[in-house]
Short mmCIF file of C-alpha atoms in Angstrom, two decimals:
data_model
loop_
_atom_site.label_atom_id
_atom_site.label_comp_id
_atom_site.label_asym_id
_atom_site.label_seq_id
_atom_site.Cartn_x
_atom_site.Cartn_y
_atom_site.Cartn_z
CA UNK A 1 0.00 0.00 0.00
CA UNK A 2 1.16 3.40 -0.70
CA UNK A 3 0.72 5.50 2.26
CA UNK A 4 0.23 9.33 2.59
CA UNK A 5 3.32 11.43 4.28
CA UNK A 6 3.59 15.20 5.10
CA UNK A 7 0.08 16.53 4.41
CA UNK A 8 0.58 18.90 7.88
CA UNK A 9 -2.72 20.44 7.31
CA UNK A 10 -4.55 17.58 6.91
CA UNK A 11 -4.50 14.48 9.40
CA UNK A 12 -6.69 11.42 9.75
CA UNK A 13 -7.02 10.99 13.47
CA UNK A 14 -8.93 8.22 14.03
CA UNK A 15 -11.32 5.97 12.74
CA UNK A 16 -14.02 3.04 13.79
CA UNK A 17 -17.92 2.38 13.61
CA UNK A 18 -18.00 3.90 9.88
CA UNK A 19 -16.80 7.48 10.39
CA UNK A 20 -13.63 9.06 10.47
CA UNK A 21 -12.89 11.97 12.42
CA UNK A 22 -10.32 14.40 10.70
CA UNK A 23 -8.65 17.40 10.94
CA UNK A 24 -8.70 19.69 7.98
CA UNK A 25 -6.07 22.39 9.02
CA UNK A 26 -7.73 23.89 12.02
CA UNK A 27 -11.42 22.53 11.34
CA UNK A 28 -12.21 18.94 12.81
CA UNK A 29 -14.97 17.27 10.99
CA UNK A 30 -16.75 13.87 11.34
CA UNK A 31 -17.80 11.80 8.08
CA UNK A 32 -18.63 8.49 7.21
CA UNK A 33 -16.04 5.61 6.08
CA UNK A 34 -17.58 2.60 4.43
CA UNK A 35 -14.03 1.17 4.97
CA UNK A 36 -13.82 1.59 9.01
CA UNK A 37 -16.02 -1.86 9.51
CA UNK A 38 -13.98 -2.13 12.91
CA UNK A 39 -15.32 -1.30 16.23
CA UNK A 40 -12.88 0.35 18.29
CA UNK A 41 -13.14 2.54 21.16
CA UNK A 42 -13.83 6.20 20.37
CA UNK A 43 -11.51 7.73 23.33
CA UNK A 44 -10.00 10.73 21.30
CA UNK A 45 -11.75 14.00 23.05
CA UNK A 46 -12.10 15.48 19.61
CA UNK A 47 -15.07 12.76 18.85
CA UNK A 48 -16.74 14.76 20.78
CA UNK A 49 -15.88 18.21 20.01
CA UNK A 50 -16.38 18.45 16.62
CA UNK A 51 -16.82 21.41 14.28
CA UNK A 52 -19.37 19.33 11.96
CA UNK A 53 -20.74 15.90 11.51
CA UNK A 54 -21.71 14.05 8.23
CA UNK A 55 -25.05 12.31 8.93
CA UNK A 56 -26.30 10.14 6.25
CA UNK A 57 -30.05 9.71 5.74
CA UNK A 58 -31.63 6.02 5.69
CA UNK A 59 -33.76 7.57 1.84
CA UNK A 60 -29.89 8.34 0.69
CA UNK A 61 -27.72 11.62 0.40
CA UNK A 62 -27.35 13.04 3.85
CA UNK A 63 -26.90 16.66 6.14
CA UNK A 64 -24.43 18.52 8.24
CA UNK A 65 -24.82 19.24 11.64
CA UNK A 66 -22.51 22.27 12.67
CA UNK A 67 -21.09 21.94 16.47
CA UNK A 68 -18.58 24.90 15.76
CA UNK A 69 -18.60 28.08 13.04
CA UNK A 70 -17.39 26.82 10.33
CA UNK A 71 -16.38 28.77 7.31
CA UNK A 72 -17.91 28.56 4.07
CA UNK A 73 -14.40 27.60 2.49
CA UNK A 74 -10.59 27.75 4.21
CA UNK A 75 -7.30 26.67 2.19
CA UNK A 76 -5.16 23.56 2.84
CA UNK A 77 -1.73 23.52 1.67
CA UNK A 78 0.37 20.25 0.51
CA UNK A 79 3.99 20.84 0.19
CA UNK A 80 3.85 24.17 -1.99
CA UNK A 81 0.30 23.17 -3.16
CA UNK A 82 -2.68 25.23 -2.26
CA UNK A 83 -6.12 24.23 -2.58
CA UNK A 84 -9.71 25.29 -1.15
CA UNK A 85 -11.97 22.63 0.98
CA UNK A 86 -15.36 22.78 2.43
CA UNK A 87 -18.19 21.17 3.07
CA UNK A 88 -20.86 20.55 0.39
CA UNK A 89 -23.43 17.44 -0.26
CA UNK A 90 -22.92 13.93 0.35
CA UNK A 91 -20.22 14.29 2.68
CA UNK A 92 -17.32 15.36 0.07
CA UNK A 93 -15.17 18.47 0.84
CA UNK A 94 -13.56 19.20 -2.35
CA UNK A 95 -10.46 17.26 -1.62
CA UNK A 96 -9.29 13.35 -1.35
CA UNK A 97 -5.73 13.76 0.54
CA UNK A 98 -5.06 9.90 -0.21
CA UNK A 99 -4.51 10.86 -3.47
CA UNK A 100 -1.63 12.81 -2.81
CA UNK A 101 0.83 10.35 -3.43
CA UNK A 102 -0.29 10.15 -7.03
CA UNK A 103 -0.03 14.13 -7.30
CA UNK A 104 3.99 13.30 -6.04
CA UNK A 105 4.81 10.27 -8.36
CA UNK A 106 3.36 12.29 -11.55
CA UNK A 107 5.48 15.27 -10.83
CA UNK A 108 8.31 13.72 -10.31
CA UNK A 109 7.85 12.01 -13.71
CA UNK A 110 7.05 15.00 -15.37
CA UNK A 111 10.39 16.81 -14.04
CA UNK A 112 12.46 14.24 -15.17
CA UNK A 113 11.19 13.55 -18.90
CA UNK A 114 13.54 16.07 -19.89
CA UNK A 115 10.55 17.43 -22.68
CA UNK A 116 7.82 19.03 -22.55
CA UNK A 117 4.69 16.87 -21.19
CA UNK A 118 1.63 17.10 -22.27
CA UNK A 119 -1.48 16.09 -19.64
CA UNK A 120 -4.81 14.69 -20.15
CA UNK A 121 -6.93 14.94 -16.84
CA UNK A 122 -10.19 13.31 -17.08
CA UNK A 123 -13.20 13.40 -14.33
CA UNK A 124 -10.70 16.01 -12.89
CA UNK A 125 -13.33 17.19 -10.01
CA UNK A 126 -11.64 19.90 -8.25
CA UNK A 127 -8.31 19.53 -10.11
CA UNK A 128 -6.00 18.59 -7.52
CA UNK A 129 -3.80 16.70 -9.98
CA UNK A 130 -4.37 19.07 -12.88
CA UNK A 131 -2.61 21.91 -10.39
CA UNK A 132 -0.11 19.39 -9.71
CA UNK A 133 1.24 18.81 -12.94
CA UNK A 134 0.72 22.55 -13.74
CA UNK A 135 3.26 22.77 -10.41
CA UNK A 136 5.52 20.26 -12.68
CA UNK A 137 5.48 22.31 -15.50
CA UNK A 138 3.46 20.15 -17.72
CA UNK A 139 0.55 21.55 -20.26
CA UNK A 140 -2.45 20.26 -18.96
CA UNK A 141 -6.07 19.83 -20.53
CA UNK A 142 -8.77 19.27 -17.48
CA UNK A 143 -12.17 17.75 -18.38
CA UNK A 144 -15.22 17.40 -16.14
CA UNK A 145 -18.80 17.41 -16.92
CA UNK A 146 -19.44 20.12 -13.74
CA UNK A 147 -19.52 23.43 -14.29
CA UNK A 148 -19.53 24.29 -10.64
CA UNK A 149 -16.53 21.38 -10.21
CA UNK A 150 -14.22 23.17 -12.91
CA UNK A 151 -14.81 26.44 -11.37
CA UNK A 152 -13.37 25.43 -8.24
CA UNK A 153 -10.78 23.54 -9.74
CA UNK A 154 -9.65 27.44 -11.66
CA UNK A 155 -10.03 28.50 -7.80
CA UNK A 156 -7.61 25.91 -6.53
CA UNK A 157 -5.49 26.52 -9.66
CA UNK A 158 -5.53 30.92 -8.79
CA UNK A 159 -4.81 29.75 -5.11
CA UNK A 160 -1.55 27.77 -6.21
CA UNK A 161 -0.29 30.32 -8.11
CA UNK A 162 -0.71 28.02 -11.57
CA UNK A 163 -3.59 29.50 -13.21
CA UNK A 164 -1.36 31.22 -15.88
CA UNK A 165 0.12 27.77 -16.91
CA UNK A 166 -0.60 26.12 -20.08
CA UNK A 167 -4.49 24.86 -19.09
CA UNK A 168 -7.40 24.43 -20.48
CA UNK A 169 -10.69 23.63 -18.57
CA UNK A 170 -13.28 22.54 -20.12
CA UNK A 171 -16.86 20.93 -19.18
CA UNK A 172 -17.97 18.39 -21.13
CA UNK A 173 -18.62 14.53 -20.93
CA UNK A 174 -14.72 13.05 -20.75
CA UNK A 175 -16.28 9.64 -23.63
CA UNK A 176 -17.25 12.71 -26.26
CA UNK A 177 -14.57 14.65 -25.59
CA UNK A 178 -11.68 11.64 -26.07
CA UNK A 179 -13.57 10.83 -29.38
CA UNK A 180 -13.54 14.43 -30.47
CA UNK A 181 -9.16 14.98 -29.40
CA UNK A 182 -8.87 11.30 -31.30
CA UNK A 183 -10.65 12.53 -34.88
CA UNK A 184 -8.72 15.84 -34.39
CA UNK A 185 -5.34 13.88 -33.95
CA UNK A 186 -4.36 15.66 -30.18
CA UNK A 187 -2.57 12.97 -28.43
CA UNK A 188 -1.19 13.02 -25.06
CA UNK A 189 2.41 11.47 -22.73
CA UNK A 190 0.06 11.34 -19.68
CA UNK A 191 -3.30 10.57 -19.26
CA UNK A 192 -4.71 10.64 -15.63
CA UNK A 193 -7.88 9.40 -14.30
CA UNK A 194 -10.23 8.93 -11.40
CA UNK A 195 -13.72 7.81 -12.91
CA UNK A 196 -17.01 7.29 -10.61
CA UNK A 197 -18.54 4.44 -9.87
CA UNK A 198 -21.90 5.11 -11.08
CA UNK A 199 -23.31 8.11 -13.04
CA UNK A 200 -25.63 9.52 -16.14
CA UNK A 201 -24.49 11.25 -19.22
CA UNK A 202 -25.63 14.74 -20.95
CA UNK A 203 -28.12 12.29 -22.47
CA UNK A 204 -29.17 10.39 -19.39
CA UNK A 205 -27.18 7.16 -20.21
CA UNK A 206 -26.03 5.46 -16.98
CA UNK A 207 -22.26 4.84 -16.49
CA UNK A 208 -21.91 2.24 -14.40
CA UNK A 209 -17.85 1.58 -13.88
CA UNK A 210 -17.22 -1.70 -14.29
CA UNK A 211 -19.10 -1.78 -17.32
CA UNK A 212 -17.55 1.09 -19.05
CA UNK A 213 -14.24 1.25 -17.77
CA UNK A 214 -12.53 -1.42 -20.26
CA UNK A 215 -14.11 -0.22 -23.35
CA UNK A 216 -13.24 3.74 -22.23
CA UNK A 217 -9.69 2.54 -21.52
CA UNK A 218 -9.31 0.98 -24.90
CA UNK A 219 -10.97 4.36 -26.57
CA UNK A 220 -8.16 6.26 -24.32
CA UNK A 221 -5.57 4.46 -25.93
CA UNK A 222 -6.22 6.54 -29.09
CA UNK A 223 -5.08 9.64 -27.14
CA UNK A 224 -2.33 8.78 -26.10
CA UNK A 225 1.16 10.12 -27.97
CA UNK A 226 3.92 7.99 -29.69
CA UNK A 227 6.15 8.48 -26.86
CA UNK A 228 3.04 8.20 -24.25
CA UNK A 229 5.14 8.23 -19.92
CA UNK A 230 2.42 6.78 -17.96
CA UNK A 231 -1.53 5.96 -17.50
CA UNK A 232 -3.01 6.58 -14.08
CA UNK A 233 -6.46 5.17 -13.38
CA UNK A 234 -7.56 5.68 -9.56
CA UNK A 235 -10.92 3.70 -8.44
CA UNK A 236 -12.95 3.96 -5.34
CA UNK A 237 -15.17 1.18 -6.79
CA UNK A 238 -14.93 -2.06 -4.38
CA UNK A 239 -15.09 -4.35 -7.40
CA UNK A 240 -11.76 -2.63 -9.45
CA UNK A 241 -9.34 -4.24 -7.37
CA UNK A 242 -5.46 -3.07 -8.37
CA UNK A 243 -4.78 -6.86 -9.40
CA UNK A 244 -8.46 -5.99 -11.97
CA UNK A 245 -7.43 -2.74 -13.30
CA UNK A 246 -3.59 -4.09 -14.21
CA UNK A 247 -4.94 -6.97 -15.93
CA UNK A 248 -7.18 -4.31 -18.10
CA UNK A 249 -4.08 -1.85 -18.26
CA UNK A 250 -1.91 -4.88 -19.38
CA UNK A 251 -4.48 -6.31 -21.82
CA UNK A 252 -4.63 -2.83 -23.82
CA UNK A 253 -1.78 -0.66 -23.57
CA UNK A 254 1.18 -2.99 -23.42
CA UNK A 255 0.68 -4.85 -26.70
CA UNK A 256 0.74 -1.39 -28.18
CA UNK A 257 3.55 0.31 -26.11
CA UNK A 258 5.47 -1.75 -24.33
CA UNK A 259 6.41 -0.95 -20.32
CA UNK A 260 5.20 -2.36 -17.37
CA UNK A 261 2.03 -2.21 -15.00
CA UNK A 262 1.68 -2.09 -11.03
CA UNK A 263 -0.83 -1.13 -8.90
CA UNK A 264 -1.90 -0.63 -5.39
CA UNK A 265 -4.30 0.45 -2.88
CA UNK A 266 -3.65 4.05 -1.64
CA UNK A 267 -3.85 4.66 2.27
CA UNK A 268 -4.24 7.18 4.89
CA UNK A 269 -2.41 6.77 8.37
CA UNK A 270 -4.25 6.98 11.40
CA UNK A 271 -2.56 8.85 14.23
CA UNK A 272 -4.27 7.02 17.09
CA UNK A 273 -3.98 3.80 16.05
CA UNK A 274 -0.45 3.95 14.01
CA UNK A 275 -2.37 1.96 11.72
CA UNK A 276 -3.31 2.93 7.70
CA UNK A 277 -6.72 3.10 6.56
CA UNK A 278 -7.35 2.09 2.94
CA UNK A 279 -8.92 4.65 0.32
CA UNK A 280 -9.07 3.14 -3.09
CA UNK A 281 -6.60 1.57 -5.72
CA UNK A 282 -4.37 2.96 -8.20
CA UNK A 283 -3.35 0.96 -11.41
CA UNK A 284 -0.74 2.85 -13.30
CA UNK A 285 1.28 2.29 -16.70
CA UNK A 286 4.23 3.40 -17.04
CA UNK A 287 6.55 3.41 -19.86
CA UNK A 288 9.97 1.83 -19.46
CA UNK A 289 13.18 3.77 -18.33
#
């Protein structure tokens, strides 16, 4: 498992019972964890002094109940990252800090290509990886079907201090659009990302993952450049395993470019227990050194 280190304004402190109780700078918020089955005790005093609690409702979706002001948005810096967190509908904040050690291993292959890298961020949400790269110094198309989502994501972008970079955000459904860059020949050396599990089109279609996710990977394939550095595909979907997704990665893009797979679930540590709570899998090609 690849484990989160560093992220001093964010910590996970503990976990049990299906929530996790977190720190987000100075603002300590409750919210469910489908992942914390276990039952331990609950002895941290912050359990009980709270700033806000994620409650979810037996008809689905969910409320906040405030304990503490809380303001309507606050910053949270990773290494010389900046980006803007609060909290909105079904208990999301803007922000998934497991996921920064994918925002680390794609800089640091973007530094050392030695070219310029071109970036291909799909179901970008807040663009937390699309400001990373643009921290890399990598060109970097984001694509999300949210208007609201890619507005934030040019907030975290202005809060960074990337939003002059070479970017483009666009809104749109991230199937149409990689069938659009493939007819107009754009191709891409990285390709990043971090589908949903379920959701509808502009048309109403449902997307259900592990239906689509093979045939979309194969249609990404056509994006990609002739010199293409690395795939990253991050799933929060209990059937994708790591072992599931490299067997799809291996199946499509190695017969065409060579390189090697490897994959892994992502983790967060958990300061009372010393223990690491899991938060998804990442399958990633890369190309060979």
């Amino acid at each position: 498992m690849r484990v989160v280190k560093d992220f001093k304004d964010y910590e996970l402190i503990d976990c049990s019972g299906g929530q996790k109780l977190e720190r987000w700078k100075d603002i300590i918020l409750i919210r469910p964890d489908p992942q914390a089955i276990w039952q331990s005790e609950k002895r941290h005093p912050l359990w009980r002094d709270a700033h806000a609690r994620y409650f979810r409702s037996n008809a689905g979706g969910g409320h906040w109940e405030t304990y503490k002001k809380v303001p309507d948005k606050w910053e949270i810096h990773y290494r010389d990252l900046t980006f803007l967190v609060k909290p909105m509908g079904f208990k999301h904040v803007g922000l998934f800090p497991e996921q920064a050690v994918n925002w680390d291993l794609v800089r640091e292959r973007i530094r050392s290509a030695g070219r310029k890298v071109r970036v291909l961020n799909l179901f970008a949400y807040t663009g937390a990886a699309t400001i990373a790269c643009l921290s890399a110094g990598a060109s970097v198309v984001h694509v999300d079907a949210s208007k609201g989502m890619t507005q934030w994501a040019k907030d975290n972008a202005e809060a960074s201090g990337v939003r002059g970079g070479e970017v483009r955000f666009i809104v749109d459904d991230c199937v149409k659009f990689v069938e659009r860059e493939i007819r107009r020949g754009n191709r891409y050396d990285i390709l990043i990302m971090d589908p949903p599990s379920y959701g509808r089109g502009p048309g109403g279609e449902v997307w259900k993952l592990e239906e689509k996710i093979y045939d979309f990977l194969r249609l990404c394939a056509g994006v990609l450049s002739d010199s293409p550095i690395m795939v990253l595909i991050n799933s929060y979907t209990a059937g994708l395993s790591p072992a599931v997704m490299e067997y799809m990665m291996s199946l499509i893009l190695r017969p065409r470019f060579g390189g090697r797979v490897h994959g892994s679930e992502i983790g967060l540590p958990v300061t009372t227990s010393g223990l690491v709570l899991p938060c998804g899998a990442t399958s990633i090609w890369e190309k060979n050194d």
